Structure formats: structure tokens, C-alpha cells
Amino acid sequence: MADIKLKKLKTKRYKCLDCGNSFKGIGRRVICPSCQSENVEELN
Ligand SMILES: [Zn+2]
């Protein structure tokens, strides 16, 4: 079942420190979808 693999990749919520956009991201290198900044912080 391919779906199981996808569910293991947890999406985390991030907030861009440059433009204030909040979004969901996967992985270690997360880029703001709005301004492409890497200056983001993880929200818990
Ligand atoms: Zn941004």
C-alpha cells in the first residue's frame, strides 16, 4: 500500500520569519512557498 509511506512523512507547520506566512512543510530544508525564504521556524 503506497499510502502508508506517505502518511509516515509527517507534515510540520512552519512560519516564515521574513513574510510571516505560515505553511506546512516536509523534510529538513523547508522553504517558504510565498517568498522562497529559508528563514523559517517550526511551530509546535
Ligand atoms: Zn516567506
mmCIF file of C-alpha atoms and ligand atoms in Angstrom:
data_model
loop_
_atom_site.group_PDB
_atom_site.id
_atom_site.type_symbol
_atom_site.label_atom_id
_atom_site.label_comp_id
_atom_site.label_asym_id
_atom_site.label_seq_id
_atom_site.Cartn_x
_atom_site.Cartn_y
_atom_site.Cartn_z
ATOM 1 C CA MET A 1 0.000 0.000 0.000
ATOM 2 C CA ALA A 2 1.692 3.164 -1.156
ATOM 3 C CA ASP A 3 -0.457 5.327 1.079
ATOM 4 C CA ILE A 4 1.240 4.122 4.231
ATOM 5 C CA LYS A 5 4.590 5.512 3.188
ATOM 6 C CA LEU A 6 3.123 8.921 2.590
ATOM 7 C CA LYS A 7 1.493 9.011 5.984
ATOM 8 C CA LYS A 8 4.805 8.352 7.661
ATOM 9 C CA LEU A 9 6.125 11.592 6.278
ATOM 10 C CA LYS A 10 4.742 13.923 8.850
ATOM 11 C CA THR A 11 3.966 17.397 7.782
ATOM 12 C CA LYS A 12 5.039 20.032 10.223
ATOM 13 C CA ARG A 13 3.827 23.541 10.497
ATOM 14 C CA TYR A 14 6.244 26.317 9.841
ATOM 15 C CA LYS A 15 6.160 30.044 9.934
ATOM 16 C CA CYS A 16 8.255 32.243 7.710
ATOM 17 C CA LEU A 17 10.208 34.790 9.698
ATOM 18 C CA ASP A 18 10.552 37.064 6.693
ATOM 19 C CA CYS A 19 6.991 37.438 5.448
ATOM 20 C CA GLY A 20 5.018 35.895 8.312
ATOM 21 C CA ASN A 21 3.414 33.253 6.131
ATOM 22 C CA SER A 22 2.515 30.022 7.902
ATOM 23 C CA PHE A 23 2.517 26.798 5.956
ATOM 24 C CA LYS A 24 3.050 23.067 6.167
ATOM 25 C CA GLY A 25 6.342 21.572 5.133
ATOM 26 C CA ILE A 26 8.062 18.224 4.944
ATOM 27 C CA GLY A 27 11.704 17.482 5.482
ATOM 28 C CA ARG A 28 14.633 19.353 6.893
ATOM 29 C CA ARG A 29 15.061 22.025 4.290
ATOM 30 C CA VAL A 30 11.819 23.890 4.267
ATOM 31 C CA ILE A 31 11.331 26.930 2.100
ATOM 32 C CA CYS A 32 8.561 29.446 2.415
ATOM 33 C CA PRO A 33 6.186 28.927 -0.531
ATOM 34 C CA SER A 34 5.374 32.610 -0.561
ATOM 35 C CA CYS A 35 8.794 34.272 -0.659
ATOM 36 C CA GLN A 36 11.153 31.267 -1.033
ATOM 37 C CA SER A 37 12.979 32.218 2.148
ATOM 38 C CA GLU A 38 14.738 29.555 4.216
ATOM 39 C CA ASN A 39 14.368 31.732 7.289
ATOM 40 C CA VAL A 40 11.509 29.742 8.765
ATOM 41 C CA GLU A 41 10.746 28.455 12.227
ATOM 42 C CA GLU A 42 8.932 25.301 13.187
ATOM 43 C CA LEU A 43 5.667 25.613 15.030
ATOM 44 C CA ASN A 44 4.619 23.022 17.560
HETATM 45 ZN ZN ZN B 1 8.064 33.929 3.454
#
